[in-house]
């Protein structure tokens, strides 16, 4: 069956802008695909065997010549020795013993390169004979200089169960030995491991990471391109791509491939969700006031899918308007407001509507017109109503801070209302930039980057603080010293101490390209209003990348691509450890521990009693985030005032206004005098 490639789409679409500089690929809405006669039927079921090759972005660096290398394995079938992974013959394989009493998993292969190399990645080619027995699923990758001390994994996760070459990129580290531990067989077919080839990649040089700038790694391999993600109440990261692990094109067949990362056991599991009949690519995402994850629209444009903390997905009511690339925001009463989204369904007129999770109903809000928040995008309304920067605020209101230079207030009572809120100082339209509410009680929103057009224009370095207060009043807007780097398609994450971590993106909007990638993140400090460059990483994170704060105060940064046979599919994530968790020598600082909490479910205005194992000086609440296409309307932060209530015992009061303390799941962090945050406890804030 024909599976459309990007080049065929490019040939079929006439490109409007004759002056386009680089390949101006425009992701077509489904109706364009249909009009062009390209199949929209689903041809690539991710669960069964696939022969079509997926294309993972290769590691950076160069594949090393393997001459003279040796291999040690824990088990092999005669004729399928470990050395077969280095022989350059795709038809020969290493296979753990299978003929009699096969030893159980895990199986281990250790490659000795005979000299220390600046290792920064590897590729794994599964067997190519069409038989998948022994494909590596869950795995861990270790490095060693001496062959006996392997430390903790530099990468782990789960590879997709197919014949395509897998790619793992790590931050450069000198090593002589590379060890791959296969924990599961990818299809659970038996206790085996097999491999056709392993190549090891290396950088020309190694610079030890500078201190004080945070640290990247480990790499987490995913069986999908994680293009959307949300933090579950149990601290797991649920991610998804589309109907396929590697492409969104042709996806309206009513299913979604998900993969969930559990930080507590460092495992990734894959699951296809089909019972909601919803390809959840390019959705709106919000964590509703009752804690349900509400995923709307996208490839199946009218659909709503709901996920609870037990990973049970159920179908919600269809939206009144079919949407894709809309944004949604939880309101002070726990409902979910959405607006925009002309990427799917008919273009234009995507006025507001609101979801009531208790009644499972959508209500159109004709008084919330989309027109005042449109950008002047060169591609028209298909793009101009995408990815709104919206924030639930007091009294059921929603503040729209961008990406249009115009700002607006939307009211969600009755049939809705709209009040203009001025412009974002001298800023231009900033599509696919970032906006983060880093101090909710003070109404403070940081904005950064973006570009006048969704694609084909330079990104900006502009940054602002928007301060909102009374509903329907114009906010104040402060222009900041700009970002170090112009960025579009970056991600921004508020940390427990109120700093904002901005990572990835590139300087010229070009979806599915990793050209001009910014690999140096920036940390914005609200006290100094300055951006400070942090440690660079080596995996580009551009279009379709995600980032989320985790309960342990690290940042999950993943995805990018989802473009079929392109070379920018990033089947992985990395953990960024901010400077606040590290000593000068790179070791982990000791951190305070929240030893008990009076409750994990509290109404706004309530008092929490918190006991810690050592003195702390600050606490904060950071709302669980959700992330796709640069939008994370769920995250926001509330600094708390400590009241001492005995030795290492503190009372903190949750703000009484649910427009500030939006209902839903929040992380409670305790922070010591050195600025080190605890691992957070997750709590549900209720409206009553
Ligand atoms: C072996 O497979 C790899 C990965 O698919 C491919 O790049 C390479 O060309 C193949 N080698 C041969 C000799 O076919």
XYZ file of C-alpha atoms and ligand atoms in Angstrom:
702
model
C 0.000 0.000 0.000
C 1.140 3.503 -0.751
C 2.460 5.294 2.227
C 2.856 8.956 1.275
C 6.332 10.313 1.604
C 7.163 13.935 2.090
C 8.608 14.221 -1.376
C 5.386 13.010 -2.981
C 3.425 15.511 -0.941
C 5.805 18.239 -1.943
C 5.257 17.384 -5.599
C 1.508 17.327 -5.191
C 1.147 20.641 -3.416
C 1.789 23.875 -5.185
C 3.863 26.066 -2.962
C 2.525 29.589 -2.788
C 5.683 31.456 -1.913
C 8.005 31.653 -4.910
C 10.690 33.256 -2.755
C 10.821 30.399 -0.273
C 14.411 29.823 0.711
C 14.444 26.281 1.995
C 12.207 23.318 1.342
C 8.877 24.840 2.344
C 7.138 21.635 3.311
C 3.676 22.407 4.560
C 1.994 19.663 6.544
C -1.233 19.281 4.624
C -4.544 19.167 6.425
C -6.406 15.919 5.754
C -8.725 17.532 3.223
C -5.754 18.556 1.097
C -4.485 15.004 1.163
C -7.862 13.793 0.019
C -8.074 16.447 -2.691
C -4.670 15.423 -3.955
C -5.728 11.814 -4.156
C -3.136 10.632 -1.695
C -4.367 7.747 0.333
C -5.623 8.537 3.786
C -6.185 4.915 4.617
C -4.030 3.539 7.294
C -1.317 1.348 5.958
C 1.147 1.031 8.772
C -0.153 -0.752 11.824
C 2.472 -0.217 14.494
C 1.733 -3.380 16.392
C 2.412 -6.074 13.811
C 5.541 -6.818 11.803
C 6.507 -4.050 9.442
C 8.813 -4.252 6.519
C 8.851 -0.526 5.786
C 11.956 1.036 7.225
C 11.530 3.806 9.718
C 14.160 6.453 9.709
C 15.662 7.458 12.989
C 17.970 10.446 13.096
C 21.505 9.026 13.158
C 23.816 9.754 16.063
C 26.017 12.765 15.686
C 29.696 11.998 15.249
C 31.191 9.321 13.023
C 30.828 5.552 12.965
C 34.148 4.098 14.100
C 36.009 1.478 12.049
C 35.475 -1.830 13.883
C 38.692 -3.585 12.829
C 40.238 -5.563 15.676
C 37.310 -5.129 18.038
C 36.116 -8.073 20.081
C 32.743 -9.019 21.547
C 31.673 -10.841 24.687
C 28.155 -12.230 25.033
C 26.455 -14.112 27.856
C 24.980 -16.670 25.486
C 25.029 -17.632 21.813
C 23.650 -20.235 19.458
C 26.474 -21.997 17.586
C 26.702 -20.291 14.184
C 25.265 -17.085 15.656
C 28.267 -15.931 17.700
C 28.576 -12.433 19.165
C 31.240 -11.475 16.618
C 28.540 -11.464 13.933
C 27.452 -7.965 15.078
C 30.779 -6.534 13.889
C 31.233 -8.374 10.583
C 29.543 -5.812 8.344
C 27.238 -8.512 6.977
C 23.590 -7.582 7.506
C 22.584 -11.195 6.934
C 24.629 -12.694 9.771
C 23.354 -12.369 13.325
C 24.229 -12.861 16.957
C 21.510 -14.932 18.589
C 21.409 -16.037 22.196
C 21.151 -19.830 22.606
C 17.724 -21.122 21.571
C 18.005 -24.803 20.604
C 17.827 -26.358 24.062
C 17.144 -24.852 27.470
C 17.533 -21.246 26.280
C 18.856 -19.113 29.150
C 16.481 -16.427 30.374
C 16.693 -12.694 29.704
C 18.441 -10.384 30.253
C 21.168 -10.962 27.679
C 24.320 -8.919 27.530
C 26.723 -8.004 24.785
C 29.923 -6.087 25.526
C 31.972 -4.601 22.715
C 35.689 -3.940 23.346
C 36.961 -1.235 20.993
C 40.557 -1.874 22.196
C 41.143 1.842 22.775
C 39.325 4.692 24.466
C 37.036 6.632 22.125
C 34.839 9.699 22.654
C 31.639 7.685 22.394
C 28.475 9.633 21.573
C 26.101 7.054 20.212
C 25.397 3.715 18.626
C 23.156 2.115 16.065
C 21.522 -1.284 16.434
C 20.450 -3.115 13.304
C 17.980 -5.891 14.148
C 18.090 -9.070 12.097
C 17.055 -8.445 8.495
C 15.588 -11.833 7.567
C 11.986 -10.828 8.317
C 11.965 -12.884 11.518
C 11.768 -10.700 14.620
C 12.710 -13.334 17.203
C 15.197 -11.747 19.566
C 14.561 -8.100 18.668
C 15.713 -5.977 21.598
C 12.881 -4.195 23.436
C 13.683 -2.745 26.863
C 17.409 -2.208 27.209
C 20.185 -0.412 29.035
C 23.442 0.879 27.566
C 26.580 1.256 29.668
C 30.092 2.586 29.013
C 33.368 1.693 30.707
C 37.007 2.592 30.294
C 38.347 -0.500 32.125
C 35.824 -3.234 31.338
C 34.827 -3.750 34.967
C 33.294 -0.476 36.172
C 30.238 0.339 34.087
C 28.450 2.788 36.428
C 24.862 3.743 35.705
C 23.336 3.523 32.221
C 24.090 6.343 29.777
C 20.929 5.338 27.928
C 17.947 3.104 28.520
C 14.438 2.648 27.244
C 12.579 0.603 24.670
C 13.221 0.065 20.979
C 10.354 -0.362 18.519
C 9.700 -3.966 17.505
C 10.525 -3.866 13.803
C 13.445 -4.387 11.455
C 14.519 -0.750 11.173
C 17.895 0.428 12.383
C 17.724 1.894 15.876
C 19.758 4.915 16.893
C 20.816 5.984 20.373
C 22.567 9.313 20.855
C 24.312 10.071 24.129
C 26.355 12.944 25.456
C 29.997 12.358 24.598
C 31.904 10.239 27.115
C 35.324 8.579 26.773
C 35.037 4.783 26.910
C 36.664 1.636 25.574
C 33.821 -0.799 26.325
C 30.167 -0.488 25.278
C 27.685 -2.825 26.932
C 24.118 -3.362 25.752
C 21.820 -5.212 28.135
C 18.626 -6.538 26.522
C 16.011 -6.688 29.277
C 13.076 -7.837 27.147
C 12.391 -9.334 23.754
C 10.528 -6.575 21.902
C 7.506 -8.744 21.079
C 7.706 -10.998 24.150
C 8.079 -13.958 21.767
C 10.695 -15.761 23.824
C 13.767 -15.454 26.071
C 16.106 -14.498 23.238
C 18.195 -11.611 22.007
C 19.413 -11.168 18.447
C 21.260 -8.491 16.503
C 22.622 -8.091 13.023
C 25.048 -5.181 13.549
C 26.137 -2.635 16.127
C 28.026 0.497 15.115
C 29.582 2.811 17.665
C 29.765 6.552 17.003
C 32.332 8.948 18.397
C 33.095 12.660 18.515
C 36.452 14.058 17.494
C 37.081 15.500 20.918
C 35.733 15.509 24.444
C 35.328 18.565 26.636
C 34.362 17.743 30.211
C 31.112 19.532 31.092
C 31.599 22.891 32.786
C 30.331 23.135 36.328
C 27.316 25.218 37.269
C 25.486 24.802 33.975
C 23.503 21.646 34.674
C 23.915 18.273 33.021
C 22.316 16.313 30.142
C 21.644 12.592 30.238
C 20.789 9.839 30.426
C 19.142 9.348 27.047
C 15.776 7.586 27.140
C 15.067 5.571 23.984
C 11.420 5.555 22.913
C 9.646 3.212 20.496
C 7.847 6.296 19.106
C 8.663 9.923 18.383
C 7.222 11.490 21.546
C 5.564 14.541 19.978
C 3.072 15.103 22.800
C 3.494 14.456 26.520
C 1.832 14.997 29.872
C 2.849 14.400 33.475
C 0.495 11.920 35.099
C -0.531 12.297 38.753
C 1.743 9.346 39.611
C 4.786 11.080 38.136
C 4.876 9.015 34.943
C 5.285 10.755 31.598
C 2.686 9.651 29.060
C 3.751 10.464 25.507
C 2.302 9.829 22.092
C 3.015 10.304 18.415
C 0.098 9.595 16.045
C -1.435 6.453 14.524
C 2.139 5.526 13.663
C 5.299 5.721 15.755
C 7.087 7.779 13.096
C 4.632 9.780 10.997
C 1.420 11.758 11.269
C 0.686 11.785 7.537
C -2.423 9.836 6.630
C -3.493 9.514 10.221
C -7.208 9.749 10.738
C -7.808 6.114 11.428
C -8.786 6.489 15.034
C -5.857 5.197 17.030
C -2.743 6.493 18.733
C 0.565 4.910 19.653
C 1.558 5.924 23.182
C 4.647 5.241 25.257
C 4.885 5.850 28.980
C 8.101 6.565 30.865
C 8.121 5.661 34.542
C 10.973 7.603 36.199
C 10.726 5.528 39.382
C 11.782 2.323 37.609
C 13.419 3.892 34.544
C 11.330 1.919 32.076
C 9.424 2.814 28.915
C 6.354 0.820 27.896
C 4.444 1.056 24.630
C 0.702 0.914 24.184
C -1.688 1.531 21.288
C -4.907 3.296 22.308
C -7.718 2.607 19.863
C -10.855 2.456 22.016
C -11.420 6.233 21.749
C -11.250 6.135 17.916
C -8.909 9.097 18.033
C -5.578 9.735 16.335
C -4.352 12.245 18.895
C -1.664 13.825 16.749
C -1.591 17.669 16.968
C -4.064 17.936 19.830
C -5.080 20.400 22.450
C -4.083 19.044 25.883
C -5.317 20.097 29.311
C -5.442 18.535 32.736
C -9.004 19.318 33.821
C -9.912 20.359 37.353
C -10.833 16.799 38.276
C -7.386 15.595 37.182
C -8.468 13.945 33.928
C -6.158 14.463 30.957
C -8.330 15.956 28.210
C -6.911 15.474 24.703
C -8.827 17.078 21.848
C -8.826 17.103 18.068
C -5.896 16.705 15.722
C -5.861 14.000 13.086
C -9.373 12.933 14.163
C -10.470 16.531 14.459
C -13.716 16.515 16.487
C -12.636 13.849 18.973
C -12.040 14.041 22.708
C -10.069 11.417 24.621
C -9.841 11.314 28.409
C -7.100 9.585 30.398
C -7.121 8.909 34.099
C -4.157 8.202 36.315
C -4.657 4.470 35.922
C -3.873 4.847 32.193
C -7.488 4.122 31.293
C -8.531 6.019 28.175
C -12.200 6.741 27.490
C -13.926 8.654 24.710
C -15.364 12.045 25.659
C -18.032 13.964 23.751
C -16.972 15.334 20.359
C -16.127 19.023 20.183
C -18.687 21.254 18.487
C -15.994 22.372 16.015
C -13.379 20.065 14.472
C -9.915 21.298 15.366
C -6.186 20.636 15.082
C -3.422 22.850 16.527
C -5.938 24.508 18.837
C -4.835 25.316 22.354
C -6.841 24.554 25.450
C -6.685 25.924 28.972
C -8.244 24.747 32.222
C -10.453 27.373 33.822
C -10.948 28.287 37.468
C -14.061 26.092 37.679
C -12.171 23.075 36.334
C -13.611 23.134 32.815
C -11.462 23.193 29.662
C -11.655 26.127 27.233
C -10.368 25.731 23.679
C -9.940 28.088 20.734
C -8.373 28.081 17.248
C -7.170 25.013 15.386
C -7.666 25.417 11.627
C -4.988 22.842 10.837
C -7.750 20.217 10.966
C -11.351 20.467 9.903
C -12.667 23.455 7.945
C -10.344 26.481 7.999
C -11.427 29.573 9.900
C -14.104 30.454 12.407
C -12.636 28.363 15.204
C -14.246 30.390 17.975
C -14.136 29.273 21.578
C -15.951 26.385 23.205
C -15.734 24.819 26.642
C -15.771 21.282 28.006
C -17.472 20.363 31.242
C -15.841 17.121 32.414
C -18.563 16.438 35.000
C -21.311 16.484 32.367
C -19.115 15.360 29.427
C -20.494 18.188 27.290
C -19.005 20.807 24.979
C -20.688 24.212 24.746
C -19.984 26.680 21.945
C -19.036 30.166 23.079
C -19.950 32.459 20.160
C -19.003 35.409 22.355
C -15.360 34.189 22.240
C -14.414 34.976 18.620
C -11.073 33.767 17.329
C -10.646 36.697 14.910
C -9.032 39.116 17.417
C -6.241 36.618 18.192
C -5.215 35.738 14.630
C -1.645 36.295 13.526
C -0.893 37.661 10.050
C 0.636 34.367 8.915
C 1.767 34.110 5.284
C -0.135 30.816 5.005
C -3.394 32.363 6.155
C -5.944 31.098 8.636
C -4.669 27.522 8.317
C -1.811 28.783 10.507
C -2.950 32.048 12.055
C -5.190 30.541 14.757
C -2.686 27.886 15.882
C -1.122 27.263 19.314
C -2.648 30.139 21.340
C -0.881 31.184 24.551
C -3.864 30.967 26.907
C -4.074 30.985 30.691
C -7.079 30.239 32.894
C -7.509 33.143 35.345
C -9.925 34.572 37.906
C -13.670 34.113 37.657
C -13.580 31.639 34.768
C -11.680 34.062 32.549
C -8.939 33.106 30.084
C -6.098 35.487 29.219
C -4.642 35.148 25.705
C -1.061 36.423 25.713
C -0.086 35.463 22.140
C 1.293 34.325 19.774
C -0.477 37.215 17.991
C 0.918 40.560 19.034
C -2.663 41.361 20.064
C -3.747 40.091 23.474
C -7.293 39.357 24.632
C -9.449 38.375 27.571
C -12.049 35.675 27.039
C -14.944 35.105 29.422
C -16.449 31.633 29.617
C -19.753 32.359 31.386
C -22.956 31.888 29.378
C -22.238 32.223 25.662
C -18.838 33.780 26.245
C -17.317 37.247 25.994
C -14.175 38.940 24.684
C -12.309 42.085 25.670
C -9.179 43.383 23.927
C -6.090 43.558 26.152
C -3.746 45.684 24.046
C -0.560 44.557 22.373
C 2.604 42.866 23.639
C 4.727 46.059 23.618
C 6.580 46.261 20.280
C 6.626 42.495 19.779
C 5.699 40.981 16.440
C 3.462 37.952 16.016
C 5.453 35.162 17.683
C 4.064 31.871 16.393
C 5.543 28.789 18.053
C 7.236 30.830 20.757
C 6.769 30.165 24.477
C 4.751 31.678 27.322
C 5.102 30.522 30.940
C 3.244 31.652 34.076
C 6.181 31.516 36.483
C 4.497 33.350 39.376
C 0.737 32.868 39.327
C -0.241 34.941 42.416
C 1.622 37.912 40.910
C 0.092 37.273 37.470
C 3.564 37.037 35.885
C 4.012 35.461 32.446
C 7.380 35.189 30.657
C 7.212 35.161 26.842
C 10.157 34.217 24.641
C 10.886 33.713 20.962
C 8.574 32.662 18.163
C 8.369 33.928 14.602
C 5.947 36.058 12.552
C 5.085 33.045 10.382
C 4.691 29.412 11.281
C 7.414 28.583 8.795
C 9.763 30.375 6.449
C 10.616 33.351 8.655
C 13.376 34.207 11.091
C 12.757 33.457 14.742
C 12.957 36.268 17.265
C 14.997 36.800 20.440
C 12.224 38.889 21.990
C 11.275 38.322 25.594
C 8.717 40.026 27.807
C 7.128 39.903 31.215
C 3.374 40.277 31.005
C 1.704 41.054 34.327
C -2.014 40.375 34.465
C -4.278 41.471 37.295
C -7.937 42.402 37.163
C -9.926 40.607 34.479
C -10.564 42.652 31.326
C -7.883 45.211 32.246
C -4.889 45.666 29.999
C -1.830 43.964 31.497
C 1.507 45.681 31.891
C 4.179 44.509 29.468
C 7.894 44.803 30.181
C 10.402 44.222 27.372
C 13.401 42.233 28.564
C 16.988 41.883 27.458
C 16.583 39.403 24.607
C 17.321 35.695 24.528
C 20.899 34.767 23.611
C 19.491 32.856 20.653
C 16.543 33.412 18.350
C 14.241 30.417 18.753
C 11.148 28.928 17.149
C 9.811 25.473 18.186
C 11.676 25.658 21.532
C 10.213 24.485 24.839
C 10.051 26.434 28.105
C 9.651 24.880 31.554
C 9.188 26.654 34.881
C 11.341 25.228 37.677
C 10.336 25.044 41.363
C 12.452 28.109 42.191
C 10.722 30.251 39.555
C 13.517 30.153 36.988
C 12.436 29.244 33.462
C 14.444 26.750 31.402
C 14.265 27.349 27.651
C 15.674 24.636 25.426
C 15.871 23.663 21.761
C 14.364 25.307 18.759
C 16.108 26.773 15.774
C 16.682 30.216 14.320
C 14.567 29.891 11.165
C 11.173 28.227 11.122
C 11.402 25.095 9.007
C 9.320 22.181 10.290
C 11.057 18.796 10.103
C 14.493 20.309 9.604
C 17.245 20.257 12.215
C 19.177 22.988 10.408
C 20.232 25.980 12.505
C 19.437 24.113 15.716
C 20.143 25.810 19.020
C 21.777 23.223 21.273
C 22.558 25.660 24.118
C 19.631 26.131 26.495
C 19.031 29.259 28.573
C 17.903 29.664 32.153
C 15.953 32.820 32.894
C 16.165 34.209 36.385
C 13.167 36.309 37.448
C 15.234 38.137 40.102
C 17.783 39.447 37.584
C 15.503 39.164 34.507
C 18.601 37.823 32.692
C 19.001 34.760 30.508
C 22.058 32.621 31.304
C 23.419 30.011 28.888
C 23.389 26.467 30.257
C 25.182 23.250 29.264
C 24.664 22.352 25.598
C 23.301 18.968 24.559
C 23.759 17.081 21.328
C 20.243 16.103 20.229
C 18.336 18.777 18.277
C 14.822 19.411 19.585
C 12.794 21.362 17.071
C 9.358 20.875 15.557
C 7.308 18.279 17.477
C 9.553 18.293 20.524
C 8.305 18.400 24.118
C 9.578 19.287 27.600
C 8.153 18.758 31.085
C 9.259 19.292 34.678
C 9.375 15.972 36.558
C 8.640 15.334 40.245
C 12.367 15.045 40.955
C 13.054 18.570 39.719
C 14.756 17.440 36.490
C 13.439 18.295 33.038
C 12.300 15.725 30.462
C 13.134 16.953 26.933
C 12.196 14.737 23.991
C 10.876 14.184 20.512
C 11.157 16.139 17.311
C 10.339 14.988 13.789
C 7.515 12.492 13.261
C 8.071 12.936 9.555
C 8.210 9.402 8.160
C 11.212 8.924 5.869
C 12.967 12.107 6.944
C 16.219 12.070 8.896
C 14.969 14.137 11.853
C 12.885 11.542 13.709
C 14.020 11.612 17.314
C 12.856 8.418 19.016
C 14.175 9.588 22.370
C 14.226 12.003 25.251
C 16.954 13.240 27.557
C 16.909 14.261 31.175
C 18.340 17.701 31.988
C 19.497 18.103 35.577
C 19.460 21.815 36.519
C 22.419 23.330 38.425
C 20.417 23.392 41.678
C 20.807 19.613 42.009
C 24.576 19.465 41.382
C 27.738 20.162 43.347
C 30.629 21.911 41.613
C 32.284 18.559 40.906
C 29.161 17.239 39.202
C 28.061 14.988 42.049
C 24.452 15.180 43.213
C 23.766 17.551 46.101
C 21.964 16.172 49.090
C 18.397 17.365 48.937
C 15.680 17.922 51.501
C 13.005 15.266 51.776
C 9.289 15.831 52.322
C 8.690 13.133 54.912
C 4.990 13.703 55.409
C 2.120 15.760 54.123
C -1.209 16.284 55.888
C -3.196 15.496 52.734
C -2.779 14.862 49.018
C -6.148 16.397 48.115
C -7.006 19.901 49.259
C -9.482 22.665 48.445
C -8.285 26.121 47.449
C -7.594 28.245 50.538
C -6.728 25.174 52.583
C -3.684 24.767 54.808
C -1.162 22.016 54.185
C 1.030 20.748 56.984
C 4.390 19.612 55.640
C 7.141 17.807 57.512
C 10.671 17.634 56.122
C 13.788 15.760 57.207
C 15.878 18.949 57.377
C 15.208 22.705 57.481
C 13.805 24.298 54.348
C 13.344 27.978 53.541
C 10.903 27.946 50.657
C 8.156 25.875 49.128
C 6.378 26.121 45.843
C 3.611 24.477 43.892
C 4.146 23.749 40.201
C 1.171 22.450 38.265
C 1.657 19.200 36.331
C 2.454 20.086 32.741
C 1.446 18.921 29.288
C 3.407 19.674 26.166
C 3.080 19.625 22.403
C 3.941 22.061 19.596
C 5.529 24.572 22.062
C 2.293 24.800 24.074
C 2.105 23.955 27.767
C -0.889 25.756 29.221
C -1.052 23.461 32.241
C 2.210 24.403 33.957
C 2.295 27.369 36.331
C 4.011 28.080 39.613
C 2.910 29.390 42.994
C 5.565 30.440 45.540
C 4.290 29.663 49.047
C 4.848 31.457 52.336
C 6.140 29.160 55.100
C 4.715 29.280 58.606
C 6.860 27.412 61.087
C 4.868 24.827 63.048
C 7.608 23.009 64.950
C 10.930 21.438 64.093
C 11.100 20.933 60.313
C 7.324 21.266 60.238
C 5.646 23.965 58.212
C 2.187 25.150 57.311
C 1.532 26.574 53.876
C -1.731 28.041 52.617
C -2.943 27.266 49.109
C -4.219 30.485 47.452
C -7.966 30.818 47.840
C -8.598 31.943 44.259
C -8.984 28.946 41.903
C -8.073 31.277 39.034
C -4.575 31.298 40.545
C -4.472 27.816 42.073
C -6.190 26.147 39.128
C -7.836 22.884 40.140
C -5.914 19.756 39.106
C -2.608 18.115 39.992
C 0.278 20.113 41.403
C 3.796 19.241 42.570
C 4.736 20.479 46.021
C 8.470 21.201 46.334
C 10.355 22.093 49.526
C 13.567 24.053 48.905
C 16.469 24.433 51.321
C 18.604 27.504 52.004
C 21.068 26.401 49.315
C 18.261 26.392 46.746
C 18.100 22.606 46.448
C 14.544 21.344 45.859
C 13.124 18.156 47.326
C 11.515 15.508 45.201
C 7.959 16.779 44.922
C 4.803 15.263 46.308
C 1.844 15.353 43.945
C -1.370 16.834 45.323
C -4.812 17.471 43.876
C -6.153 20.983 44.369
C -9.944 21.170 44.281
C -12.284 24.130 43.886
C -14.180 23.105 47.021
C 22.977 -2.857 6.172
O 21.890 -2.139 6.759
C 22.132 -0.766 6.929
C 20.990 -0.174 7.714
O 19.761 -0.390 7.103
C 22.306 -0.100 5.586
O 22.592 1.264 5.755
C 23.445 -0.775 4.844
O 23.542 -0.238 3.566
C 23.224 -2.280 4.780
N 24.387 -2.888 4.209
C 24.332 -3.645 3.131
C 25.621 -4.184 2.654
O 23.281 -3.869 2.549
